Amino acid sequence: MIVLGIETSCDETAVAVVEDRRVRSNLIASQTDLHARFGGVVPELASRAHVEALNPLLDRALEEAGCRFSDLEGVAVTVGPGLVGALLVGISAAKAVAYATGAPLIGVNHLEGHIWANFLEHGPPEPPYVCLVVSGGHTMLVHMPEEHRYEVLGQTVDDAAGEAFDKIARCLGRGFPGGPALDALAREGDPNAIAFPRAMADSGDYDFSLSGLKTAVLRYVRAETEAGRTVNPADLAASFQEAVVDVQVAKTIRAALEKGVRTILLGGGVVANTRLRERISAEGAAAGLRVLYPSLELCTDNAAMIACAGASRLARGERTGFDVEADPGLELA
Ligand code: KG4
Ligand code: ZN
């Protein structure tokens, strides 16, 4: 089945063509430069940039995939969660393509897309799974007893992991988005240099809290500066990253063991993090668990993951009506 995927939930305009879980084209027009000088995503600018980028990207995605509109057997689009105006652009385009070609429309939850990015490359192992979804907007642990069924085990009570990376990077003057910059910086630093708090590590539940850690890092920087000492940015980045990764790895593995699940799936932009990939692979294997994560370009926002999740729903006979609307707070269920 040849399925078109469209993703415009935040600041990347993305279009992909996927055929039976094989990526035929996967294009992204990033708006990073547009938002960088504001230190974060400006919703109105994002919507407008999506409008400008989408049509040419659609043409190029089909061309690279070597197919025409008439070859499409499904149109998958992100319907939430995300920025309402941004989502609307992708949804309108998807409806137009579906209407004009007669291919069925399927709305996809962005977070489901992040999880399904794994199946583009690995093929689905047998469920059940425990999924750690960590992105700029979300940090959650999900139990997936079967395909397309989700039970949220826990989530962040304040900031998302990616958001914390972005805020600390901004404080260190490392630009936006901050995740990749801190990841690179941390490789030169000592993860044990500064003892930052491991919030909710022993809370006994599957929730996360990151705002305390963020405050601790900012307070440390201020105190050192006021004392006339220079902060080693690599040590700071490595120590902060280690505090985040410590809790995420421990809770994810505990969730898998407590749920009696053998396979862990990771999804979302923060899964591009070198240290997270390294530690969860090693510690998961030591606990006898299989750990899967997408390749780097499929961790951050893309449309191939949306097409992949959508294709699976279409194959089950699911369809989305043309009256579907953007749902900025859409829950994973
Ligand atoms: O999934 P994503 O592309 O967009 C959302 O759905 O939010 O995730 C973007 C987030 C950003 O906060 C970015 O800083 C973070 O993922 N990120 C990383 C890395 N690469 C991207 N965080 C830590 N380490 C990385 N290597
Ligand atoms: Zn995302």
mmCIF file with all atom_site columns, C-alpha atoms in Angstrom, residues 165 168-169 172-174 180-194 196 217 220-221 230-243 273 275:
data_model
loop_
_atom_site.group_PDB
_atom_site.id
_atom_site.type_symbol
_atom_site.label_atom_id
_atom_site.label_alt_id
_atom_site.label_comp_id
_atom_site.label_asym_id
_atom_site.label_entity_id
_atom_site.label_seq_id
_atom_site.pdbx_PDB_ins_code
_atom_site.Cartn_x
_atom_site.Cartn_y
_atom_site.Cartn_z
_atom_site.occupancy
_atom_site.B_iso_or_equiv
_atom_site.pdbx_formal_charge
_atom_site.auth_seq_id
_atom_site.auth_comp_id
_atom_site.auth_asym_id
_atom_site.auth_atom_id
_atom_site.pdbx_PDB_model_num
ATOM 1  C CA . PHE A 1 165 ? 17.229 20.601 26.997 1.00 0.00 ? 165 PHE A CA 1
ATOM 2  C CA . ILE A 1 168 ? 19.341 24.892 29.479 1.00 0.00 ? 168 ILE A CA 1
ATOM 3  C CA . ALA A 1 169 ? 20.912 25.327 26.032 1.00 0.00 ? 169 ALA A CA 1
ATOM 4  C CA . LEU A 1 172 ? 24.302 28.520 27.973 1.00 0.00 ? 172 LEU A CA 1
ATOM 5  C CA . GLY A 1 173 ? 23.867 30.523 24.766 1.00 0.00 ? 173 GLY A CA 1
ATOM 6  C CA . ARG A 1 174 ? 23.817 27.400 22.612 1.00 0.00 ? 174 ARG A CA 1
ATOM 7  C CA . PRO A 1 180 ? 21.610 18.422 19.659 1.00 0.00 ? 180 PRO A CA 1
ATOM 8  C CA . ALA A 1 181 ? 23.950 21.175 20.919 1.00 0.00 ? 181 ALA A CA 1
ATOM 9  C CA . LEU A 1 182 ? 23.909 19.911 24.523 1.00 0.00 ? 182 LEU A CA 1
ATOM 10 C CA . ASP A 1 183 ? 24.331 16.334 23.323 1.00 0.00 ? 183 ASP A CA 1
ATOM 11 C CA . ALA A 1 184 ? 27.512 17.316 21.454 1.00 0.00 ? 184 ALA A CA 1
ATOM 12 C CA . LEU A 1 185 ? 28.794 19.431 24.342 1.00 0.00 ? 185 LEU A CA 1
ATOM 13 C CA . ALA A 1 186 ? 28.118 16.666 26.883 1.00 0.00 ? 186 ALA A CA 1
ATOM 14 C CA . ARG A 1 187 ? 30.391 14.275 25.004 1.00 0.00 ? 187 ARG A CA 1
ATOM 15 C CA . GLU A 1 188 ? 33.360 16.423 26.117 1.00 0.00 ? 188 GLU A CA 1
ATOM 16 C CA . GLY A 1 189 ? 32.213 16.630 29.731 1.00 0.00 ? 189 GLY A CA 1
ATOM 17 C CA . ASP A 1 190 ? 32.131 14.597 32.933 1.00 0.00 ? 190 ASP A CA 1
ATOM 18 C CA . PRO A 1 191 ? 28.611 13.345 33.762 1.00 0.00 ? 191 PRO A CA 1
ATOM 19 C CA . ASN A 1 192 ? 29.547 13.085 37.451 1.00 0.00 ? 192 ASN A CA 1
ATOM 20 C CA . ALA A 1 193 ? 31.054 16.573 37.748 1.00 0.00 ? 193 ALA A CA 1
ATOM 21 C CA . ILE A 1 194 ? 27.957 18.174 39.288 1.00 0.00 ? 194 ILE A CA 1
ATOM 22 C CA . PHE A 1 196 ? 22.000 17.487 40.053 1.00 0.00 ? 196 PHE A CA 1
ATOM 23 C CA . VAL A 1 217 ? 21.022 23.969 36.756 1.00 0.00 ? 217 VAL A CA 1
ATOM 24 C CA . TYR A 1 220 ? 24.174 26.468 39.895 1.00 0.00 ? 220 TYR A CA 1
ATOM 25 C CA . VAL A 1 221 ? 25.231 28.680 36.988 1.00 0.00 ? 221 VAL A CA 1
ATOM 26 C CA . THR A 1 230 ? 33.811 29.927 35.511 1.00 0.00 ? 230 THR A CA 1
ATOM 27 C CA . VAL A 1 231 ? 31.352 27.214 34.696 1.00 0.00 ? 231 VAL A CA 1
ATOM 28 C CA . ASN A 1 232 ? 32.649 24.380 32.528 1.00 0.00 ? 232 ASN A CA 1
ATOM 29 C CA . PRO A 1 233 ? 29.815 24.135 29.953 1.00 0.00 ? 233 PRO A CA 1
ATOM 30 C CA . ALA A 1 234 ? 30.721 20.575 28.919 1.00 0.00 ? 234 ALA A CA 1
ATOM 31 C CA . ASP A 1 235 ? 30.599 19.303 32.507 1.00 0.00 ? 235 ASP A CA 1
ATOM 32 C CA . LEU A 1 236 ? 27.355 21.160 33.077 1.00 0.00 ? 236 LEU A CA 1
ATOM 33 C CA . ALA A 1 237 ? 25.755 19.698 29.938 1.00 0.00 ? 237 ALA A CA 1
ATOM 34 C CA . ALA A 1 238 ? 26.984 16.186 30.741 1.00 0.00 ? 238 ALA A CA 1
ATOM 35 C CA . SER A 1 239 ? 25.784 16.358 34.356 1.00 0.00 ? 239 SER A CA 1
ATOM 36 C CA . PHE A 1 240 ? 22.376 17.731 33.386 1.00 0.00 ? 240 PHE A CA 1
ATOM 37 C CA . GLN A 1 241 ? 21.952 15.137 30.635 1.00 0.00 ? 241 GLN A CA 1
ATOM 38 C CA . GLU A 1 242 ? 22.950 12.337 32.999 1.00 0.00 ? 242 GLU A CA 1
ATOM 39 C CA . ALA A 1 243 ? 20.299 13.408 35.524 1.00 0.00 ? 243 ALA A CA 1
ATOM 40 C CA . ASN A 1 273 ? 20.280 11.732 22.380 1.00 0.00 ? 273 ASN A CA 1
ATOM 41 C CA . ARG A 1 275 ? 23.664 9.079  26.027 1.00 0.00 ? 275 ARG A CA 1
#
